[in-house]
Amino acid sequence: MPKTTTLGRVYVWEIPVRVYHWLNALCIVILCVTGYLIGAPIAIQRASEASFAYWFGKVRFIHFLFAYVFFFNFLFRLYWGWAGNRYASWRNFIPFRKRQWEEVKAVIAVDILQVDDQPIETIGHNAVAGFTYFFTFLAFLFQAITGFGLYAAMSKSWFPQLFAWIVPLMGGDFSVRQWHHVFMWFFILFSIVHVYLVFYHDYVEGRGEISSMGSGWKFIEKEYHPHMKEKTVAASKK
Amino acid sequence: MPTNSRPTIWEHAQDKGVSRRDFLAACAWMTALLGLPNESVAQVTKALETKPRIPVLWFHFQECTCCSESFIRSSHPGVADIILDKISLDYTETLMAASGKQAEDALHDTMTKYKGEYLMLVEGSIPTGANGVYCCIGGRTALDIAREAAAGAKALVAWGSCASNGCVQNAKPNPTKATPIHELISGVPIIKVPGCPPIAEVMTGTIVHLLTFDRIPQVDGLGRPKAFYSRRVHDTCYRRPNYDAGLFVNSFDDENAKRGYCLYKMGCRGPVTYNSCGVMRWNGGTSFPIQSGHGCIGCSEGNFWDNGPFYHHLPNFPGFGIETTADDLGLKLGAATLVGIGAHAISTNIRKHRLLKEERETSEVVQDGRAEQGGS
């Protein structure tokens, strides 16, 4: 008689986490597209006078607007790292416990090198994902600082001035702009890998990885989570 | 105070036969140059009536003298003369009549007699490689001379990009270890007036400020006078409306270039360069690079030689050869990532094949205690 695995629903991603995630995704897409356009604008051959058009100004305005949304959304997520549930906790993002490092090794063996088939027990972020997000948070911070630092010179508002110190630190607008641009590619590469891995996990583990960021629920093998609600939806024999 | 025994600027001007009317006109010019309101003319006049000419030592180290060339072309009527009359230029290698021992004596006299009062102007960077032998004057290294002079200076003005941030001789591989002055000298206020060269009126304006108010002008985070360096060339560029409208020059001989569209895509550094070119312009307000159809090369910004090429907006990415920008690199990394993902997806279907098959075949829905075979 093979072992029976019972799957149960676990509420992993609370509404604030989901809203943060999709707002963040929207911001990143818009900021990358507008940011790339600002770096390499499409040259329009037109006979009109400059006073009749403002499209590049609008592209830049959208970039600045979503930069604010992105930054405050990020700050909110940091706050939710303390206020949210165990899966949203800041502890997931820094592997300072032995168990997390063991999981890092296991994830590398199972999901990256694929030399092992042992199931990964984590319900929220696995240790590798969590640690990767830690670095994305650093990249968020870097983009926010360099972006607002560049913006400070053209703004009279007090808020961007809080970041003006980065310009002398990096030796001038030119290098700040250069690195702000380089980090855009980090976001693009991250997004490609992130979307792929979500599909991968859903495909291999069947826990509802993709839909979890819409509904909040994941389907977890009961043996890893004995206290989950008695709401069995499926079982599989092994 | 020993300074009281010296004639004031007004007294000195009278000796030279300058009329009161001309003197007041000069004061009004200076006020305008500093960007001050009309009411400040009296303040400037008072300063020039009561202050003696400030002794100035102007040093030339690793430089091409373009700063001096620019300075002597300060072209608002009579400004160059006024400035040369208002300061007592006691030592400067390129303009003084004296040479050899006489010149060295003049330098020494000023340093001892006006210790703590003279103004030190430095044109050029200072080489620190091979114990500084790449720039020696009178048998002494530039660093040695600068240290001695700075010890008794009231303030130090770093003329041009060489003294402010190293300029071309500081570009990679920097064989002489050319170093901007602020990295070698401390303990004296340093004002940076970058540019290759700086605009003449910016140079005279900085000196006039020091002269009139007896203190260093307000400077930004990089030590540049805010009056002249607080705005980007981009912000004051007359082609700016084209930028906002998305009207760009694509190549130097296209129709858009003839129309005078924005040079952003031609690598113009206006958006990252802080200078007054768009406002004061050059050669008496005649023109500036963008007006002449060429993008700004960012000559007043640090590292501008290494941030090339001048005609590309993105610089070459260090370590990846010539003509490789962050975008080239990003696209290649993106392609590599997609290849990696593809390989991983294929690998997943091979390595996890048995696991996935097993899961599919054994999954079943439990309903009323009866199990239905899944996998359909």
XYZ file of C-alpha atoms in Angstrom:
614
model
C 0.000 0.000 0.000
C 1.637 3.264 -1.060
C 1.697 6.226 1.306
C -1.207 8.629 0.988
C -0.409 12.333 0.813
C -3.209 14.647 1.741
C -3.100 18.217 0.426
C -4.579 21.011 2.433
C -5.127 24.682 1.800
C -2.834 27.113 3.548
C -3.437 30.856 3.472
C 0.085 32.050 2.660
C -0.037 35.473 1.007
C -2.230 37.987 2.792
C -3.994 40.711 0.830
C -1.350 43.396 1.576
C 1.368 41.070 0.270
C -0.579 40.356 -2.906
C -1.393 44.011 -3.514
C 2.259 44.889 -2.900
C 3.387 42.173 -5.305
C 1.221 43.252 -8.232
C 1.745 46.948 -7.669
C 5.456 46.268 -7.554
C 5.276 44.212 -10.743
C 3.351 46.990 -12.481
C 5.844 49.604 -11.294
C 8.822 47.543 -12.433
C 7.363 47.001 -15.896
C 6.474 50.682 -16.308
C 9.763 51.902 -14.848
C 11.805 49.573 -17.072
C 9.922 50.535 -20.227
C 9.939 54.282 -19.544
C 13.484 54.102 -18.174
C 14.735 52.388 -21.286
C 12.957 54.968 -23.437
C 14.546 57.782 -21.455
C 17.952 56.226 -22.089
C 17.328 55.525 -25.772
C 14.383 57.583 -26.981
C 12.712 56.870 -30.276
C 13.648 59.689 -32.640
C 10.654 60.999 -34.456
C 11.116 62.750 -37.773
C 8.552 65.471 -37.655
C 8.152 68.880 -39.101
C 6.270 70.297 -36.144
C 7.554 72.790 -33.646
C 8.620 71.610 -30.223
C 5.803 73.520 -28.573
C 3.225 71.175 -30.118
C 4.517 68.028 -28.490
C 5.520 66.816 -25.062
C 5.770 63.045 -25.410
C 9.250 62.681 -23.974
C 8.297 64.923 -21.097
C 5.305 62.645 -20.480
C 7.465 59.509 -20.556
C 9.717 61.072 -17.956
C 6.747 62.208 -15.882
C 5.356 58.656 -15.843
C 8.775 57.372 -14.785
C 8.970 59.842 -11.901
C 5.385 59.198 -10.841
C 5.818 55.430 -10.707
C 9.155 55.858 -8.973
C 7.241 57.355 -6.050
C 4.665 54.548 -6.104
C 7.450 51.960 -6.314
C 9.404 53.433 -3.416
C 6.505 53.834 -1.006
C 5.147 50.426 -1.949
C 8.578 49.024 -1.091
C 8.614 50.856 2.249
C 5.191 49.383 2.964
C 6.517 45.883 2.234
C 9.388 46.443 4.670
C 6.834 47.397 7.308
C 4.781 44.312 6.486
C 7.886 42.228 7.149
C 7.142 42.924 10.813
C 3.379 43.310 10.748
C 2.486 40.454 8.409
C 2.148 36.733 8.917
C 5.006 34.244 9.260
C 5.370 33.879 5.491
C 5.761 37.629 5.042
C 8.203 37.990 7.933
C 11.585 39.628 7.387
C 13.129 36.464 8.847
C 12.484 34.658 5.561
C 14.820 36.949 3.684
C 18.032 36.568 5.640
C 19.316 33.030 6.216
C 20.687 33.431 9.715
C 19.449 30.078 10.970
C 21.057 26.714 10.322
C 17.798 25.287 9.019
C 17.689 27.947 6.300
C 21.210 27.140 5.125
C 20.314 23.455 4.980
C 17.337 24.377 2.870
C 19.546 26.487 0.585
C 21.627 23.372 -0.043
C 18.541 21.241 -0.586
C 16.963 23.722 -3.049
C 20.202 23.887 -5.040
C 20.305 20.071 -5.212
C 16.619 19.546 -6.001
C 15.578 22.531 -8.114
C 18.736 23.914 -9.681
C 21.100 20.972 -10.206
C 18.208 18.469 -10.141
C 20.314 15.695 -8.656
C 17.799 14.962 -5.932
C 14.031 14.535 -5.725
C 13.466 15.090 -2.027
C 10.493 17.384 -1.413
C 11.196 20.909 -0.170
C 8.999 21.471 2.833
C 8.765 25.257 2.879
C 5.336 26.761 2.455
C 6.195 30.412 1.779
C 9.445 31.496 0.188
C 12.073 28.801 0.127
C 15.450 29.798 1.577
C 17.053 30.496 -1.802
C 14.097 32.555 -3.005
C 13.994 34.500 0.247
C 17.686 35.287 0.105
C 17.359 36.324 -3.540
C 14.564 38.721 -2.573
C 16.879 40.173 0.043
C 19.204 41.148 -2.789
C 16.342 42.498 -4.843
C 15.417 44.680 -1.875
C 18.970 46.024 -1.909
C 18.577 46.671 -5.637
C 15.229 48.436 -4.970
C 16.987 50.637 -2.476
C 19.865 51.355 -4.843
C 17.491 52.271 -7.676
C 15.453 54.497 -5.386
C 18.501 56.307 -4.037
C 20.193 56.823 -7.406
C 16.901 57.669 -9.116
C 15.766 60.255 -6.593
C 19.368 61.503 -6.380
C 19.262 62.303 -10.086
C 15.759 63.699 -9.775
C 16.773 66.013 -6.906
C 18.505 68.437 -9.267
C 15.268 69.126 -11.115
C 12.919 69.144 -8.188
C 12.176 71.767 -5.600
C 10.421 69.219 -3.412
C 12.077 68.256 -0.136
C 11.708 64.539 -0.652
C 14.171 63.933 -3.521
C 16.658 66.199 -1.754
C 16.963 63.469 0.891
C 18.824 61.446 -1.743
C 21.003 64.218 -3.208
C 24.039 62.998 -1.245
C 24.510 60.071 -3.608
C 25.667 62.346 -6.449
C 28.864 63.662 -4.838
C 29.449 60.207 -3.345
C 29.475 58.596 -6.783
C 31.404 61.455 -8.369
C 28.673 63.133 -10.400
C 25.406 62.667 -12.265
C 27.070 60.753 -15.055
C 28.077 57.733 -13.025
C 24.877 57.813 -10.960
C 22.910 57.711 -14.200
C 25.133 54.946 -15.594
C 24.623 52.689 -12.573
C 20.926 53.490 -12.397
C 20.778 52.254 -15.979
C 22.864 49.119 -15.288
C 20.544 48.149 -12.446
C 17.562 48.343 -14.796
C 19.027 45.216 -16.393
C 19.110 43.517 -13.028
C 15.344 44.027 -12.819
C 14.807 42.688 -16.336
C 16.934 39.579 -15.718
C 15.313 39.024 -12.354
C 11.835 39.225 -13.849
C 12.642 36.633 -16.523
C 14.006 34.150 -13.991
C 11.270 34.896 -11.462
C 8.412 34.248 -13.886
C 10.065 31.068 -15.135
C 10.600 29.715 -11.637
C 6.997 30.346 -10.641
C 5.904 28.206 -13.573
C 8.557 25.625 -12.751
C 7.474 25.240 -9.135
C 3.830 25.028 -10.031
C 4.615 22.421 -12.687
C 6.822 20.241 -10.527
C 5.263 20.639 -7.086
C 1.628 21.239 -7.987
C 1.053 23.447 -4.974
C -0.660 26.239 -6.899
C 2.342 28.536 -6.943
C 0.991 30.731 -9.743
C -2.524 31.188 -8.431
C -1.301 31.718 -4.879
C -0.403 35.331 -5.703
C -3.996 35.862 -6.763
C -5.887 33.918 -4.120
C -3.359 33.758 -1.332
C -3.835 29.991 -0.956
C -1.325 27.245 -1.562
C -1.918 23.502 -1.466
C 0.528 21.881 0.867
C 1.158 18.246 1.773
C -0.428 17.820 5.177
C 2.529 16.044 6.711
C 4.582 19.257 6.473
C 1.965 21.334 8.122
C 0.027 19.314 10.692
C -2.036 22.204 12.020
C -3.601 23.294 8.765
C -7.362 23.588 8.495
C -9.231 20.395 7.810
C -10.148 21.202 4.253
C -8.754 18.381 2.238
C -9.254 18.813 -1.461
C -7.134 16.111 -2.992
C -5.047 13.168 -2.085
C -2.384 11.277 -3.889
C -0.861 7.889 -3.227
C 2.840 7.335 -3.364
C 46.309 95.250 10.955
C 48.973 95.302 8.311
C 46.376 95.313 5.536
C 45.216 98.824 6.489
C 48.542 100.272 5.481
C 48.031 99.079 1.931
C 45.984 101.216 -0.473
C 42.395 100.120 -0.939
C 41.093 99.053 -4.326
C 39.467 102.462 -4.802
C 42.702 104.242 -3.873
C 44.608 102.008 -6.233
C 42.132 102.782 -9.001
C 42.493 106.525 -8.369
C 46.263 106.161 -8.701
C 45.645 104.614 -12.080
C 43.473 107.509 -13.131
C 40.110 105.734 -12.929
C 37.261 108.222 -12.528
C 34.610 107.851 -9.825
C 32.036 107.263 -12.561
C 34.050 104.406 -14.080
C 34.678 102.966 -10.649
C 30.955 102.930 -9.826
C 30.198 101.431 -13.222
C 32.682 98.675 -12.443
C 31.011 98.076 -9.075
C 27.639 97.794 -10.806
C 29.100 95.283 -13.266
C 30.484 93.183 -10.457
C 27.142 93.207 -8.675
C 25.413 92.031 -11.823
C 28.050 89.354 -12.353
C 27.396 87.977 -8.872
C 23.719 87.859 -9.626
C 22.902 90.296 -6.857
C 20.043 92.818 -6.871
C 20.538 96.523 -7.575
C 20.505 97.391 -3.891
C 23.728 95.470 -3.422
C 25.714 97.872 -5.586
C 26.313 99.998 -2.495
C 27.601 97.002 -0.593
C 29.994 96.052 -3.383
C 31.142 99.656 -3.736
C 31.787 99.887 -0.031
C 33.800 96.690 -0.097
C 35.999 97.927 -2.923
C 36.440 101.318 -1.247
C 37.619 99.875 2.017
C 39.460 96.698 1.090
C 43.035 96.557 -0.096
C 43.851 94.554 -3.179
C 44.032 90.910 -2.224
C 47.405 89.315 -2.900
C 47.023 86.410 -5.275
C 49.350 83.530 -6.098
C 48.360 81.725 -9.263
C 50.097 78.390 -9.724
C 50.410 76.430 -12.920
C 50.968 72.710 -12.501
C 49.893 69.907 -14.857
C 47.756 71.940 -17.220
C 47.512 73.401 -20.692
C 46.913 77.027 -19.610
C 43.456 76.996 -21.183
C 42.076 78.268 -17.889
C 44.342 81.307 -18.076
C 43.468 81.745 -21.728
C 39.798 81.687 -20.851
C 40.278 84.013 -17.893
C 42.016 86.756 -19.866
C 39.131 86.683 -22.318
C 36.661 87.640 -19.647
C 34.756 89.953 -21.884
C 32.100 91.875 -20.088
C 33.454 95.361 -20.668
C 36.606 95.854 -18.731
C 36.043 92.930 -16.389
C 39.442 91.409 -17.008
C 41.103 94.761 -16.368
C 39.010 95.353 -13.314
C 39.894 91.996 -11.897
C 43.555 92.398 -12.653
C 43.443 95.787 -10.986
C 41.451 94.630 -8.033
C 43.757 91.802 -7.163
C 47.467 91.970 -6.720
C 48.671 89.136 -8.876
C 52.012 88.596 -7.207
C 52.980 85.359 -8.849
C 51.848 83.527 -11.932
C 54.220 81.644 -14.188
C 52.568 82.507 -17.479
C 51.741 86.199 -17.092
C 54.396 87.709 -14.859
C 57.327 89.654 -16.237
C 59.730 88.369 -13.626
C 61.543 85.092 -14.013
C 64.074 82.968 -12.178
C 65.171 84.301 -8.810
C 63.008 87.428 -9.023
C 59.905 85.298 -9.520
C 60.823 82.966 -6.676
C 61.460 85.965 -4.439
C 58.075 87.462 -5.284
C 56.435 84.178 -4.356
C 58.381 83.908 -1.140
C 57.730 87.521 -0.170
C 53.979 87.189 -0.591
C 53.871 83.938 1.335
C 55.715 85.400 4.306
C 54.378 88.973 4.249
C 50.710 88.109 3.718
C 50.532 84.805 5.517
C 46.897 83.868 6.011
C 45.708 86.672 3.728
C 46.606 85.709 0.202
C 44.445 83.844 -2.214
C 45.876 80.736 -3.828
C 44.708 79.859 -7.312
C 45.734 76.505 -8.715
C 45.553 75.625 -12.361
C 46.371 72.015 -13.140
C 46.588 68.753 -11.277
C 49.486 67.560 -9.191
C 51.400 64.422 -10.147
C 52.222 62.112 -7.271
C 53.829 59.299 -9.277
C 57.632 58.852 -9.061
C 57.776 61.273 -6.129
C 56.208 64.011 -8.215
C 59.057 64.483 -10.697
C 56.604 64.860 -13.579
C 55.989 68.484 -12.620
C 58.810 70.487 -11.064
C 59.155 74.251 -10.917
C 62.351 75.895 -9.700
C 63.662 72.473 -8.728
C 60.716 71.695 -6.447
C 57.822 69.362 -7.056
C 54.311 70.708 -7.585
C 53.136 68.931 -4.438
C 55.891 70.524 -2.378
C 55.088 74.010 -3.666
C 51.340 73.565 -3.270
C 51.666 72.315 0.311
C 53.820 75.248 1.324
C 51.611 77.827 -0.351
C 48.356 76.295 0.916
C 49.609 76.385 4.508
C 49.384 80.199 4.531
C 46.526 80.721 2.085
C 43.224 82.262 3.049
C 41.398 80.198 0.459
C 42.255 78.011 -2.474
C 40.525 78.096 -5.821
C 40.933 75.002 -7.980
C 40.796 76.384 -11.515
C 39.441 74.131 -14.169
C 38.875 70.405 -14.376
C 42.579 69.550 -13.846
C 42.703 71.024 -10.377
C 39.089 70.104 -9.563
C 38.934 66.512 -10.735
C 42.088 65.611 -12.638
C 40.897 66.008 -16.229
C 42.767 64.319 -19.088
C 46.023 63.548 -17.325
C 44.035 61.835 -14.597
C 42.204 59.659 -17.163
C 43.081 55.973 -17.340
C 45.819 54.812 -17.098
C 46.985 58.041 -15.429
C 50.740 57.355 -15.782
C 51.855 60.333 -13.689
C 49.243 59.705 -10.950
C 47.797 63.148 -11.618
C 45.696 64.093 -8.600
C 43.146 66.885 -8.085
C 44.142 69.401 -5.470
C 41.444 68.610 -2.877
C 42.793 65.079 -2.484
C 46.213 66.392 -1.471
C 45.582 69.613 0.421
C 43.503 70.027 3.544
C 43.026 72.671 6.187
C 42.169 75.472 3.758
C 38.795 76.171 2.140
C 38.836 74.878 -1.430
C 36.487 76.177 -4.112
C 36.291 74.128 -7.278
C 35.687 75.910 -10.540
C 35.656 72.987 -12.971
C 35.467 73.149 -16.729
C 37.958 72.640 -19.500
C 38.346 75.565 -19.327
C 35.842 77.222 -16.989
C 33.824 80.091 -18.448
C 35.768 83.342 -18.065
C 32.950 85.137 -16.271
C 32.533 82.216 -13.888
C 36.200 82.553 -12.966
C 36.045 86.305 -12.493
C 32.724 85.955 -10.695
C 34.227 83.561 -8.167
C 37.106 85.926 -7.474
C 34.798 88.933 -7.215
C 32.734 87.055 -4.663
C 35.784 86.273 -2.557
C 36.879 89.868 -2.860
C 33.558 91.510 -2.100
C 32.303 89.370 0.709
C 35.614 88.227 2.115
C 34.343 84.666 2.373
C 33.961 81.712 0.066
C 30.799 81.539 -2.007
C 28.059 78.998 -1.255
C 29.162 75.685 -2.728
C 27.300 72.513 -3.687
C 28.002 68.926 -2.612
C 31.024 68.765 -4.887
C 32.493 72.086 -3.698
C 31.468 74.185 -6.721
C 30.007 77.704 -6.353
C 26.236 77.319 -6.428
C 25.855 80.580 -8.291
C 27.372 79.021 -11.399
C 27.081 75.250 -10.962
C 23.683 74.647 -9.407
C 21.926 73.993 -12.700
C 22.571 71.537 -15.437
C 23.481 72.708 -18.925
C 20.324 70.813 -19.870
C 18.103 72.952 -17.633
C 19.194 76.187 -19.274
C 19.617 74.857 -22.810
C 17.630 76.695 -25.463
C 17.065 73.317 -27.202
C 15.370 71.884 -24.101
C 11.813 72.174 -25.515
C 12.873 69.759 -28.268
C 13.975 67.272 -25.629
C 10.630 67.414 -23.862
C 8.842 67.120 -27.184
C 10.912 64.060 -28.072
C 12.494 65.760 -31.082
C 16.030 64.454 -31.390
C 18.907 64.680 -33.821
C 19.743 61.186 -35.106
C 22.915 61.981 -36.966
C 24.889 65.140 -37.445
C 23.774 65.723 -41.013
C 20.110 64.794 -40.829
C 17.096 67.025 -41.225
C 16.588 67.155 -37.459
C 20.104 68.510 -36.974
C 19.317 71.303 -39.420
C 16.168 72.089 -37.479
C 18.196 72.419 -34.315
C 16.565 69.575 -32.406
C 17.935 68.203 -29.147
C 21.369 66.532 -29.314
C 20.567 64.038 -26.539
C 20.901 61.018 -28.822
C 24.214 62.328 -30.114
C 25.641 61.784 -26.654
C 25.086 65.301 -25.334
C 26.147 65.418 -21.673
C 23.973 68.424 -20.916
C 21.609 66.385 -18.709
C 24.435 65.303 -16.405
C 26.632 68.401 -16.501
C 26.439 71.270 -14.059
C 27.660 74.512 -15.592
C 26.501 77.925 -16.790
C 27.181 77.453 -20.506
C 23.510 77.755 -21.406
C 23.173 81.070 -19.556
C 26.498 82.903 -19.756
C 27.747 81.223 -22.940
C 31.258 81.779 -24.204
C 33.319 84.577 -25.683
C 31.179 87.348 -24.395
C 27.930 85.466 -24.681
C 28.477 84.613 -28.346
C 27.711 80.892 -28.319
C 28.257 77.580 -26.567
C 28.823 74.059 -27.926
C 25.143 73.083 -28.233
C 24.327 76.339 -29.997
C 27.063 75.445 -32.483
C 25.410 72.087 -33.169
C 27.635 69.843 -31.063
C 26.607 68.076 -27.880
C 28.065 68.998 -24.521
C 30.996 66.725 -23.627
C 30.567 67.340 -19.917
C 33.994 68.949 -19.487
C 33.175 70.280 -16.037
C 32.224 66.852 -14.659
C 34.649 64.439 -13.062
C 36.009 61.567 -15.162
C 34.575 62.959 -18.381
C 37.458 61.582 -20.434
C 36.873 58.057 -19.176
C 33.108 58.230 -19.680
C 33.443 58.047 -23.441
C 32.724 57.883 -26.245
C 31.476 61.468 -26.401
C 28.936 60.651 -29.107
C 27.166 57.856 -27.224
C 24.880 58.515 -24.369
C 25.826 55.341 -22.548
C 29.496 54.961 -21.776
C 31.479 51.854 -22.535
C 31.014 49.322 -19.796
C 34.338 48.833 -18.024
C 36.044 45.502 -18.573
C 34.123 44.451 -21.699
C 36.125 46.002 -24.475
C 35.537 49.028 -26.646
C 31.984 49.897 -27.747
C 30.248 47.675 -25.225
C 27.532 49.513 -23.365
C 25.441 48.344 -20.437
C 22.632 47.715 -22.940
C 24.749 45.424 -25.124
C 25.782 43.557 -22.031
C 22.246 43.434 -20.660
C 20.867 42.030 -23.912
C 23.527 39.339 -23.970
C 22.843 38.453 -20.355
C 19.119 38.389 -21.128
C 19.716 35.990 -24.037
C 21.966 33.851 -21.846
C 19.252 33.790 -19.180
C 16.662 32.642 -21.700
C 19.016 29.908 -22.919
C 19.629 28.872 -19.309
C 15.907 28.780 -18.626
C 15.297 26.708 -21.745
C 17.987 24.253 -20.704
C 16.558 24.093 -17.215
C 13.047 23.482 -18.524
C 14.279 20.626 -20.706
C 16.294 19.236 -17.835
C 13.234 19.451 -15.579
C 11.199 17.306 -17.964
C 13.958 14.709 -18.123
C 15.167 14.645 -14.526
C 11.739 15.003 -12.944
C 9.986 12.872 -15.503
C 9.509 9.874 -13.243
C 8.362 12.007 -10.332
C 5.842 13.950 -12.406
C 4.540 10.805 -14.087
C 4.104 9.079 -10.767
C 2.271 12.080 -9.304
C -0.093 12.268 -12.254
C -0.858 8.578 -12.285
C -1.446 8.247 -8.583
C -3.428 11.413 -7.949
C -7.046 10.801 -7.178
C -9.986 12.662 -5.810
C -11.423 11.335 -2.593
C -15.188 11.482 -2.655
C -17.548 9.710 -0.283
C -14.744 7.442 0.751
C -14.349 6.233 -2.823
C -11.310 7.121 -4.864
C -11.508 8.043 -8.508
C -8.489 7.438 -10.659
C -6.928 10.735 -11.698
C -4.562 11.652 -14.441
C -7.229 12.546 -16.943
